[in-house]
């Protein structure tokens, strides 16, 4: 099987998102924003209070990641994905506000997949454990919010040909659910316990 | 009686933390190379290639293999003929962790309070220390920086003796089936059977330190390891969880005596970045 590779740039729009299909390999360039649990908690708190989010979410991509500290003269330290499921409770609101892409690793909940479908968004997988390799694709980084959270702050990072896989496309096709079916060796696999 | 100064302990722990975070153990790398030879999924192949390239890069650039430089677990075998002079064992280990993480661009990921404040301690301390008193005049240390992505996929079950081998296999398999895709496969799965509520998980963690590809010296448990590996790979989760033949590089089982009424089973899942380094004084 050949994996198709597509080069795309942020910010994303409906047309770009709809051109991406589960299993496509993507090389992403442009600005993306890191955020983990603590940053999500703060963003949602700001939104509930009627304050603007720390960056305009429309068309943007959030990378679920907290980098290792950068060595002098390098843009960023090792920066692989963290488990996406921990921010599932926050993600649908951000998708409704125009967030178009998410980068992480691991399964997403039904409400997140539903939001991805109804608002045309995409979930990318980055290789978990390949953090030094992924750092090589980052050209610059700066903290734009919640600096006191350390590795959990929001970083704006500029990436070039950042290697990703389309895991959940805008039609809701989910590689984490469909991929293993081809390979499992028994008749019935327990359904995912999605929370 | 031999004396060891706490500064020596701190210095050793510092160097082991750095080594473990940057240099993948040979057996893990060989496990990934072997997995690559067996993997038929293109997505799986791509993930395994990324991992091998990552191991090379981390070593060359002296960068951590994973941005999650873990909470530091330290296994200590302390010879009873050795006297520690200076700070306590916990203090000297924490001093080594502090220096390693503050001065070597390793991510500090520990918060002071799990439930309320959740404030980063700033230096990745405290370490989790498991110390055994043993014979002799040596102190042996194994440092394991363990990420939380795979700790979160781990589980403990207090099974009933009647559940037997089948119960153990089902529990291990369902644990990996539920959260294995979140834990950066290909995994190394550590299983601890026996003891009680707190000893089974420590056994499971300890089992991760055995070289990938090694088998328990007891034939029955060695066969159980083979069976579990086959069952786990039969889940088809594959590298990255995208589907494929290799979900786990290996399964290790360790066992110990238990109570007549019990069959504790702990599954400690480890990501592809199984990191550890050992040294002695």
PDB file of C-alpha atoms in Angstrom, chain B:
ATOM      1  CA  UNK B   1      32.444  -1.040  57.159  1.00  0.00           C
ATOM      2  CA  UNK B   2      32.676   0.679  53.788  1.00  0.00           C
ATOM      3  CA  UNK B   3      31.540   4.297  53.692  1.00  0.00           C
ATOM      4  CA  UNK B   4      29.872   6.020  50.742  1.00  0.00           C
ATOM      5  CA  UNK B   5      29.397   9.771  50.774  1.00  0.00           C
ATOM      6  CA  UNK B   6      26.017  11.086  49.686  1.00  0.00           C
ATOM      7  CA  UNK B   7      27.780  13.323  47.133  1.00  0.00           C
ATOM      8  CA  UNK B   8      28.973  10.179  45.317  1.00  0.00           C
ATOM      9  CA  UNK B   9      25.408   8.907  45.208  1.00  0.00           C
ATOM     10  CA  UNK B  10      24.165  12.244  43.831  1.00  0.00           C
ATOM     11  CA  UNK B  11      26.888  12.322  41.164  1.00  0.00           C
ATOM     12  CA  UNK B  12      26.115   8.784  40.037  1.00  0.00           C
ATOM     13  CA  UNK B  13      22.355   9.423  39.902  1.00  0.00           C
ATOM     14  CA  UNK B  14      22.982  12.611  37.904  1.00  0.00           C
ATOM     15  CA  UNK B  15      25.000  10.792  35.264  1.00  0.00           C
ATOM     16  CA  UNK B  16      22.523   7.884  35.094  1.00  0.00           C
ATOM     17  CA  UNK B  17      19.587  10.285  34.601  1.00  0.00           C
ATOM     18  CA  UNK B  18      21.363  11.964  31.690  1.00  0.00           C
ATOM     19  CA  UNK B  19      22.409   8.686  30.092  1.00  0.00           C
ATOM     20  CA  UNK B  20      18.969   7.101  30.426  1.00  0.00           C
ATOM     21  CA  UNK B  21      17.195  10.075  28.858  1.00  0.00           C
ATOM     22  CA  UNK B  22      19.539  10.370  25.886  1.00  0.00           C
ATOM     23  CA  UNK B  23      20.781   6.866  25.039  1.00  0.00           C
ATOM     24  CA  UNK B  24      18.252   4.150  24.235  1.00  0.00           C
ATOM     25  CA  UNK B  25      19.308   0.758  25.635  1.00  0.00           C
ATOM     26  CA  UNK B  26      20.786  -1.542  22.955  1.00  0.00           C
ATOM     27  CA  UNK B  27      18.196  -4.265  23.580  1.00  0.00           C
ATOM     28  CA  UNK B  28      15.321  -1.841  22.976  1.00  0.00           C
ATOM     29  CA  UNK B  29      16.884  -0.651  19.731  1.00  0.00           C
ATOM     30  CA  UNK B  30      17.438  -4.242  18.612  1.00  0.00           C
ATOM     31  CA  UNK B  31      13.815  -4.979  19.499  1.00  0.00           C
ATOM     32  CA  UNK B  32      12.659  -2.167  17.220  1.00  0.00           C
ATOM     33  CA  UNK B  33      14.931  -3.389  14.397  1.00  0.00           C
ATOM     34  CA  UNK B  34      13.478  -6.882  14.791  1.00  0.00           C
ATOM     35  CA  UNK B  35       9.942  -5.447  14.821  1.00  0.00           C
ATOM     36  CA  UNK B  36      10.696  -3.647  11.565  1.00  0.00           C
ATOM     37  CA  UNK B  37      11.598  -6.956   9.945  1.00  0.00           C
ATOM     38  CA  UNK B  38       8.235  -8.438  11.038  1.00  0.00           C
ATOM     39  CA  UNK B  39       5.919  -5.492  10.427  1.00  0.00           C
ATOM     40  CA  UNK B  40       3.790  -5.635   7.280  1.00  0.00           C
ATOM     41  CA  UNK B  41       1.768  -2.460   7.816  1.00  0.00           C
ATOM     42  CA  UNK B  42       3.079   0.605   5.950  1.00  0.00           C
ATOM     43  CA  UNK B  43       1.985   2.893   8.775  1.00  0.00           C
ATOM     44  CA  UNK B  44       3.774   0.615  11.212  1.00  0.00           C
ATOM     45  CA  UNK B  45       6.927   0.633   9.085  1.00  0.00           C
ATOM     46  CA  UNK B  46       6.889   4.442   8.968  1.00  0.00           C
ATOM     47  CA  UNK B  47       6.565   4.682  12.778  1.00  0.00           C
ATOM     48  CA  UNK B  48       9.403   2.193  13.381  1.00  0.00           C
ATOM     49  CA  UNK B  49      11.642   4.100  10.953  1.00  0.00           C
ATOM     50  CA  UNK B  50      10.884   7.327  12.835  1.00  0.00           C
ATOM     51  CA  UNK B  51      11.806   5.660  16.121  1.00  0.00           C
ATOM     52  CA  UNK B  52      15.141   4.341  14.854  1.00  0.00           C
ATOM     53  CA  UNK B  53      15.989   7.737  13.382  1.00  0.00           C
ATOM     54  CA  UNK B  54      14.981   9.346  16.686  1.00  0.00           C
ATOM     55  CA  UNK B  55      17.325   7.068  18.654  1.00  0.00           C
ATOM     56  CA  UNK B  56      20.244   8.050  16.393  1.00  0.00           C
ATOM     57  CA  UNK B  57      19.425  11.761  16.570  1.00  0.00           C
ATOM     58  CA  UNK B  58      18.990  11.822  20.339  1.00  0.00           C
ATOM     59  CA  UNK B  59      22.393  10.206  20.807  1.00  0.00           C
ATOM     60  CA  UNK B  60      24.104  12.456  18.253  1.00  0.00           C
ATOM     61  CA  UNK B  61      22.547  15.747  19.371  1.00  0.00           C
ATOM     62  CA  UNK B  62      22.459  14.757  23.049  1.00  0.00           C
ATOM     63  CA  UNK B  63      18.742  15.489  23.241  1.00  0.00           C
ATOM     64  CA  UNK B  64      16.211  13.526  25.284  1.00  0.00           C
ATOM     65  CA  UNK B  65      14.610  10.648  23.353  1.00  0.00           C
ATOM     66  CA  UNK B  66      11.208  11.817  24.552  1.00  0.00           C
ATOM     67  CA  UNK B  67      10.090  15.280  25.691  1.00  0.00           C
ATOM     68  CA  UNK B  68       8.500  13.517  28.665  1.00  0.00           C
ATOM     69  CA  UNK B  69      11.663  12.921  30.658  1.00  0.00           C
ATOM     70  CA  UNK B  70       9.500  11.141  33.170  1.00  0.00           C
ATOM     71  CA  UNK B  71       9.232  10.940  36.895  1.00  0.00           C
ATOM     72  CA  UNK B  72      12.463   9.304  38.011  1.00  0.00           C
ATOM     73  CA  UNK B  73      12.150   5.836  39.531  1.00  0.00           C
ATOM     74  CA  UNK B  74      15.296   4.516  41.203  1.00  0.00           C
ATOM     75  CA  UNK B  75      15.794   0.879  42.153  1.00  0.00           C
ATOM     76  CA  UNK B  76      18.498   0.546  44.796  1.00  0.00           C
ATOM     77  CA  UNK B  77      20.156  -2.647  46.023  1.00  0.00           C
ATOM     78  CA  UNK B  78      22.066  -1.456  49.068  1.00  0.00           C
ATOM     79  CA  UNK B  79      24.729  -3.757  50.499  1.00  0.00           C
ATOM     80  CA  UNK B  80      24.320  -4.086  54.264  1.00  0.00           C
ATOM     81  CA  UNK B  81      28.059  -3.570  54.806  1.00  0.00           C
ATOM     82  CA  UNK B  82      27.865  -0.041  53.392  1.00  0.00           C
ATOM     83  CA  UNK B  83      27.323   3.074  55.513  1.00  0.00           C
ATOM     84  CA  UNK B  84      25.866   6.187  53.846  1.00  0.00           C
ATOM     85  CA  UNK B  85      27.541   9.364  55.121  1.00  0.00           C
ATOM     86  CA  UNK B  86      26.137  12.871  54.658  1.00  0.00           C
ATOM     87  CA  UNK B  87      22.538  13.244  53.480  1.00  0.00           C
ATOM     88  CA  UNK B  88      19.813  10.597  53.548  1.00  0.00           C
ATOM     89  CA  UNK B  89      19.374   8.248  50.590  1.00  0.00           C
ATOM     90  CA  UNK B  90      16.284  10.127  49.362  1.00  0.00           C
ATOM     91  CA  UNK B  91      18.046  13.502  49.664  1.00  0.00           C
ATOM     92  CA  UNK B  92      21.149  12.350  47.816  1.00  0.00           C
ATOM     93  CA  UNK B  93      19.109  10.766  45.006  1.00  0.00           C
ATOM     94  CA  UNK B  94      16.976  13.913  44.695  1.00  0.00           C
ATOM     95  CA  UNK B  95      20.131  16.032  44.549  1.00  0.00           C
ATOM     96  CA  UNK B  96      21.357  13.975  41.590  1.00  0.00           C
ATOM     97  CA  UNK B  97      17.977  14.234  39.837  1.00  0.00           C
ATOM     98  CA  UNK B  98      17.896  17.994  40.454  1.00  0.00           C
ATOM     99  CA  UNK B  99      21.338  18.576  38.908  1.00  0.00           C
ATOM    100  CA  UNK B 100      20.644  16.303  35.946  1.00  0.00           C
ATOM    101  CA  UNK B 101      17.319  17.929  35.053  1.00  0.00           C
ATOM    102  CA  UNK B 102      18.258  21.551  35.729  1.00  0.00           C
ATOM    103  CA  UNK B 103      21.566  21.539  33.883  1.00  0.00           C
ATOM    104  CA  UNK B 104      20.890  19.274  30.933  1.00  0.00           C
ATOM    105  CA  UNK B 105      17.719  20.575  29.276  1.00  0.00           C
ATOM    106  CA  UNK B 106      15.570  17.717  30.525  1.00  0.00           C
ATOM    107  CA  UNK B 107      11.878  18.475  31.027  1.00  0.00           C
ATOM    108  CA  UNK B 108      10.716  18.865  34.617  1.00  0.00           C
ATOM    109  CA  UNK B 109       7.326  17.212  34.869  1.00  0.00           C
ATOM    110  CA  UNK B 110       6.632  16.734  38.575  1.00  0.00           C
ATOM    111  CA  UNK B 111       3.916  18.662  40.449  1.00  0.00           C
ATOM    112  CA  UNK B 112       3.934  19.079  44.229  1.00  0.00           C
ATOM    113  CA  UNK B 113       0.333  18.087  44.914  1.00  0.00           C
ATOM    114  CA  UNK B 114      -1.695  15.663  42.786  1.00  0.00           C
ATOM    115  CA  UNK B 115      -5.155  17.072  43.441  1.00  0.00           C
ATOM    116  CA  UNK B 116      -5.272  20.725  44.469  1.00  0.00           C
ATOM    117  CA  UNK B 117      -2.256  22.928  43.850  1.00  0.00           C
ATOM    118  CA  UNK B 118      -0.506  20.951  41.071  1.00  0.00           C
ATOM    119  CA  UNK B 119       2.472  23.311  41.085  1.00  0.00           C
ATOM    120  CA  UNK B 120       5.606  22.204  39.222  1.00  0.00           C
ATOM    121  CA  UNK B 121       8.402  21.471  41.714  1.00  0.00           C
ATOM    122  CA  UNK B 122      10.792  22.958  39.151  1.00  0.00           C
ATOM    123  CA  UNK B 123      13.543  20.354  39.425  1.00  0.00           C
ATOM    124  CA  UNK B 124      11.748  17.048  38.701  1.00  0.00           C
ATOM    125  CA  UNK B 125      12.058  15.905  42.325  1.00  0.00           C
ATOM    126  CA  UNK B 126      11.162  13.913  44.294  1.00  0.00           C
ATOM    127  CA  UNK B 127      12.307  10.638  42.770  1.00  0.00           C
ATOM    128  CA  UNK B 128      10.446   7.438  43.593  1.00  0.00           C
ATOM    129  CA  UNK B 129      12.930   5.172  45.388  1.00  0.00           C
ATOM    130  CA  UNK B 130      12.579   1.406  45.841  1.00  0.00           C
ATOM    131  CA  UNK B 131      15.385   0.214  48.101  1.00  0.00           C
ATOM    132  CA  UNK B 132      16.282  -3.373  49.029  1.00  0.00           C
ATOM    133  CA  UNK B 133      18.877  -4.248  51.614  1.00  0.00           C
ATOM    134  CA  UNK B 134      21.121  -6.972  50.217  1.00  0.00           C
ATOM    135  CA  UNK B 135      24.335  -8.665  51.251  1.00  0.00           C
ATOM    136  CA  UNK B 136      27.776  -7.323  50.402  1.00  0.00           C
ATOM    137  CA  UNK B 137      29.573  -3.976  50.284  1.00  0.00           C
ATOM    138  CA  UNK B 138      28.225  -2.486  47.080  1.00  0.00           C
ATOM    139  CA  UNK B 139      25.344  -0.114  46.359  1.00  0.00           C
ATOM    140  CA  UNK B 140      23.684  -0.688  42.991  1.00  0.00           C
ATOM    141  CA  UNK B 141      21.405   1.827  41.313  1.00  0.00           C
ATOM    142  CA  UNK B 142      19.082   1.587  38.318  1.00  0.00           C
ATOM    143  CA  UNK B 143      17.478   4.809  37.145  1.00  0.00           C
ATOM    144  CA  UNK B 144      14.221   4.576  35.183  1.00  0.00           C
ATOM    145  CA  UNK B 145      12.749   7.857  33.910  1.00  0.00           C
ATOM    146  CA  UNK B 146       9.167   6.731  33.320  1.00  0.00           C
ATOM    147  CA  UNK B 147       6.728   8.809  31.271  1.00  0.00           C
ATOM    148  CA  UNK B 148       3.115   9.165  32.362  1.00  0.00           C
ATOM    149  CA  UNK B 149       1.594   8.419  28.951  1.00  0.00           C
ATOM    150  CA  UNK B 150       2.281   4.742  29.499  1.00  0.00           C
ATOM    151  CA  UNK B 151       1.843   4.797  33.300  1.00  0.00           C
ATOM    152  CA  UNK B 152      -1.717   5.983  32.603  1.00  0.00           C
ATOM    153  CA  UNK B 153      -2.280   2.845  30.513  1.00  0.00           C
ATOM    154  CA  UNK B 154      -1.236   0.568  33.397  1.00  0.00           C
ATOM    155  CA  UNK B 155      -3.549  -1.299  35.790  1.00  0.00           C
ATOM    156  CA  UNK B 156      -3.827  -3.599  38.797  1.00  0.00           C
ATOM    157  CA  UNK B 157      -6.362  -6.384  39.367  1.00  0.00           C
ATOM    158  CA  UNK B 158      -6.940  -8.405  42.513  1.00  0.00           C
ATOM    159  CA  UNK B 159      -8.052 -11.595  40.771  1.00  0.00           C
ATOM    160  CA  UNK B 160      -9.423 -14.666  42.461  1.00  0.00           C
ATOM    161  CA  UNK B 161      -7.201 -17.776  42.558  1.00  0.00           C
ATOM    162  CA  UNK B 162      -9.851 -19.599  40.491  1.00  0.00           C
ATOM    163  CA  UNK B 163      -9.402 -17.075  37.666  1.00  0.00           C
ATOM    164  CA  UNK B 164      -6.099 -18.847  36.954  1.00  0.00           C
ATOM    165  CA  UNK B 165      -4.009 -18.419  33.829  1.00  0.00           C
ATOM    166  CA  UNK B 166      -7.008 -17.512  31.701  1.00  0.00           C
ATOM    167  CA  UNK B 167      -7.960 -14.689  34.066  1.00  0.00           C
ATOM    168  CA  UNK B 168      -4.413 -13.339  33.961  1.00  0.00           C
ATOM    169  CA  UNK B 169      -4.276 -13.450  30.161  1.00  0.00           C
ATOM    170  CA  UNK B 170      -7.668 -11.742  29.815  1.00  0.00           C
ATOM    171  CA  UNK B 171      -6.743  -8.972  32.219  1.00  0.00           C
ATOM    172  CA  UNK B 172      -3.389  -8.256  30.555  1.00  0.00           C
ATOM    173  CA  UNK B 173      -4.975  -8.317  27.116  1.00  0.00           C
ATOM    174  CA  UNK B 174      -7.897  -6.077  28.003  1.00  0.00           C
ATOM    175  CA  UNK B 175      -5.572  -3.575  29.706  1.00  0.00           C
ATOM    176  CA  UNK B 176      -3.521  -3.253  26.521  1.00  0.00           C
ATOM    177  CA  UNK B 177      -6.649  -3.260  24.305  1.00  0.00           C
ATOM    178  CA  UNK B 178      -8.207  -0.371  26.200  1.00  0.00           C
ATOM    179  CA  UNK B 179      -5.348   2.091  26.381  1.00  0.00           C
ATOM    180  CA  UNK B 180      -2.433   0.594  24.456  1.00  0.00           C
ATOM    181  CA  UNK B 181      -2.925   2.994  21.540  1.00  0.00           C
ATOM    182  CA  UNK B 182      -2.414   5.969  23.859  1.00  0.00           C
ATOM    183  CA  UNK B 183       0.852   4.653  25.252  1.00  0.00           C
ATOM    184  CA  UNK B 184       3.199   4.990  22.225  1.00  0.00           C
ATOM    185  CA  UNK B 185       3.363   1.432  20.885  1.00  0.00           C
ATOM    186  CA  UNK B 186       5.277  -0.733  20.174  1.00  0.00           C
ATOM    187  CA  UNK B 187       5.087  -1.340  23.908  1.00  0.00           C
ATOM    188  CA  UNK B 188       7.042  -3.324  26.412  1.00  0.00           C
ATOM    189  CA  UNK B 189       4.532  -4.891  28.806  1.00  0.00           C
ATOM    190  CA  UNK B 190       5.644  -5.684  32.350  1.00  0.00           C
ATOM    191  CA  UNK B 191       3.483  -8.089  34.357  1.00  0.00           C
ATOM    192  CA  UNK B 192       3.852  -8.745  38.082  1.00  0.00           C
ATOM    193  CA  UNK B 193       1.921 -11.670  39.550  1.00  0.00           C
ATOM    194  CA  UNK B 194       1.627 -12.488  43.252  1.00  0.00           C
ATOM    195  CA  UNK B 195       2.635 -10.767  46.468  1.00  0.00           C
ATOM    196  CA  UNK B 196      -0.059  -8.340  47.531  1.00  0.00           C
ATOM    197  CA  UNK B 197      -1.653  -5.016  46.595  1.00  0.00           C
ATOM    198  CA  UNK B 198       1.593  -3.007  46.577  1.00  0.00           C
ATOM    199  CA  UNK B 199       4.182  -5.594  45.610  1.00  0.00           C
ATOM    200  CA  UNK B 200       2.645  -6.753  42.309  1.00  0.00           C
ATOM    201  CA  UNK B 201       3.048  -3.321  40.616  1.00  0.00           C
ATOM    202  CA  UNK B 202       6.672  -3.027  41.791  1.00  0.00           C
ATOM    203  CA  UNK B 203       7.354  -6.503  40.381  1.00  0.00           C
ATOM    204  CA  UNK B 204       5.761  -5.423  37.108  1.00  0.00           C
ATOM    205  CA  UNK B 205       7.944  -2.327  36.915  1.00  0.00           C
ATOM    206  CA  UNK B 206      11.055  -4.297  37.821  1.00  0.00           C
ATOM    207  CA  UNK B 207      10.277  -6.781  35.033  1.00  0.00           C
ATOM    208  CA  UNK B 208      10.614  -3.960  32.473  1.00  0.00           C
ATOM    209  CA  UNK B 209      14.328  -3.801  33.272  1.00  0.00           C
ATOM    210  CA  UNK B 210      14.991  -7.278  31.906  1.00  0.00           C
ATOM    211  CA  UNK B 211      16.464  -7.132  28.393  1.00  0.00           C
ATOM    212  CA  UNK B 212      13.927  -7.116  25.560  1.00  0.00           C
ATOM    213  CA  UNK B 213      13.893 -10.650  24.151  1.00  0.00           C
ATOM    214  CA  UNK B 214      14.832 -12.343  27.444  1.00  0.00           C
ATOM    215  CA  UNK B 215      12.573 -14.959  29.037  1.00  0.00           C
ATOM    216  CA  UNK B 216      11.701 -15.840  32.608  1.00  0.00           C
ATOM    217  CA  UNK B 217      13.957 -18.671  33.818  1.00  0.00           C
ATOM    218  CA  UNK B 218      10.890 -20.659  34.967  1.00  0.00           C
ATOM    219  CA  UNK B 219       9.544 -22.598  31.965  1.00  0.00           C
ATOM    220  CA  UNK B 220       5.883 -22.083  32.855  1.00  0.00           C
ATOM    221  CA  UNK B 221       6.253 -18.323  33.148  1.00  0.00           C
ATOM    222  CA  UNK B 222       8.445 -18.222  30.072  1.00  0.00           C
ATOM    223  CA  UNK B 223       5.626 -19.921  28.139  1.00  0.00           C
ATOM    224  CA  UNK B 224       3.132 -17.473  29.640  1.00  0.00           C
ATOM    225  CA  UNK B 225       5.270 -14.613  28.323  1.00  0.00           C
ATOM    226  CA  UNK B 226       5.206 -16.120  24.821  1.00  0.00           C
ATOM    227  CA  UNK B 227       1.448 -16.652  25.016  1.00  0.00           C
ATOM    228  CA  UNK B 228       0.815 -13.095  26.235  1.00  0.00           C
ATOM    229  CA  UNK B 229       3.032 -11.629  23.510  1.00  0.00           C
ATOM    230  CA  UNK B 230       1.104 -13.545  20.878  1.00  0.00           C
ATOM    231  CA  UNK B 231      -2.254 -12.435  22.306  1.00  0.00           C
ATOM    232  CA  UNK B 232      -1.201  -8.784  22.593  1.00  0.00           C
ATOM    233  CA  UNK B 233       0.153  -8.673  19.068  1.00  0.00           C
ATOM    234  CA  UNK B 234      -3.066 -10.375  17.996  1.00  0.00           C
ATOM    235  CA  UNK B 235      -4.904  -7.197  19.007  1.00  0.00           C
ATOM    236  CA  UNK B 236      -3.503  -5.663  15.815  1.00  0.00           C
ATOM    237  CA  UNK B 237      -2.937  -2.212  17.362  1.00  0.00           C
ATOM    238  CA  UNK B 238       0.476  -1.992  15.719  1.00  0.00           C
ATOM    239  CA  UNK B 239       3.207   0.672  15.931  1.00  0.00           C
ATOM    240  CA  UNK B 240       1.682   4.063  16.736  1.00  0.00           C
ATOM    241  CA  UNK B 241      -1.652   2.283  17.237  1.00  0.00           C
ATOM    242  CA  UNK B 242      -2.452   2.721  13.533  1.00  0.00           C
ATOM    243  CA  UNK B 243      -2.815  -1.029  12.953  1.00  0.00           C
ATOM    244  CA  UNK B 244      -0.141  -3.641  12.401  1.00  0.00           C
ATOM    245  CA  UNK B 245       1.486  -6.842  13.569  1.00  0.00           C
ATOM    246  CA  UNK B 246       3.776  -5.481  16.283  1.00  0.00           C
ATOM    247  CA  UNK B 247       1.866  -3.990  19.221  1.00  0.00           C
ATOM    248  CA  UNK B 248       4.462  -5.080  21.785  1.00  0.00           C
ATOM    249  CA  UNK B 249       8.203  -5.660  21.438  1.00  0.00           C
ATOM    250  CA  UNK B 250       8.047  -7.978  24.415  1.00  0.00           C
ATOM    251  CA  UNK B 251       6.159  -9.099  27.521  1.00  0.00           C
ATOM    252  CA  UNK B 252       7.977  -9.827  30.775  1.00  0.00           C
ATOM    253  CA  UNK B 253       6.386 -11.675  33.665  1.00  0.00           C
ATOM    254  CA  UNK B 254       7.783 -11.792  37.201  1.00  0.00           C
ATOM    255  CA  UNK B 255       6.154 -13.675  40.058  1.00  0.00           C
ATOM    256  CA  UNK B 256       6.411 -14.086  43.811  1.00  0.00           C
ATOM    257  CA  UNK B 257       4.603 -15.992  46.583  1.00  0.00           C
ATOM    258  CA  UNK B 258       1.135 -14.760  47.482  1.00  0.00           C
ATOM    259  CA  UNK B 259      -1.676 -15.399  49.991  1.00  0.00           C
ATOM    260  CA  UNK B 260      -3.950 -18.470  49.784  1.00  0.00           C
ATOM    261  CA  UNK B 261      -6.872 -16.165  48.954  1.00  0.00           C
ATOM    262  CA  UNK B 262      -5.229 -14.012  46.312  1.00  0.00           C
ATOM    263  CA  UNK B 263      -4.019 -13.645  42.732  1.00  0.00           C
ATOM    264  CA  UNK B 264      -2.827 -10.045  42.333  1.00  0.00           C
ATOM    265  CA  UNK B 265      -1.850  -9.091  38.763  1.00  0.00           C
ATOM    266  CA  UNK B 266      -0.253  -5.789  37.825  1.00  0.00           C
ATOM    267  CA  UNK B 267       0.336  -4.630  34.261  1.00  0.00           C
ATOM    268  CA  UNK B 268       2.902  -1.870  33.882  1.00  0.00           C
ATOM    269  CA  UNK B 269       2.784  -0.674  30.293  1.00  0.00           C
ATOM    270  CA  UNK B 270       5.918   0.971  28.913  1.00  0.00           C
ATOM    271  CA  UNK B 271       6.176   3.013  25.726  1.00  0.00           C
ATOM    272  CA  UNK B 272       8.739   2.385  22.997  1.00  0.00           C
ATOM    273  CA  UNK B 273      11.099   4.732  24.833  1.00  0.00           C
ATOM    274  CA  UNK B 274      11.937   2.281  27.626  1.00  0.00           C
ATOM    275  CA  UNK B 275      14.755   4.140  29.327  1.00  0.00           C
ATOM    276  CA  UNK B 276      17.029   2.897  32.078  1.00  0.00           C
ATOM    277  CA  UNK B 277      20.651   3.076  33.143  1.00  0.00           C
ATOM    278  CA  UNK B 278      22.519   1.306  35.927  1.00  0.00           C
ATOM    279  CA  UNK B 279      25.662   1.861  37.944  1.00  0.00           C
ATOM    280  CA  UNK B 280      27.201   0.971  41.295  1.00  0.00           C
ATOM    281  CA  UNK B 281      29.418   2.384  44.039  1.00  0.00           C
TER     282      UNK B 281
END
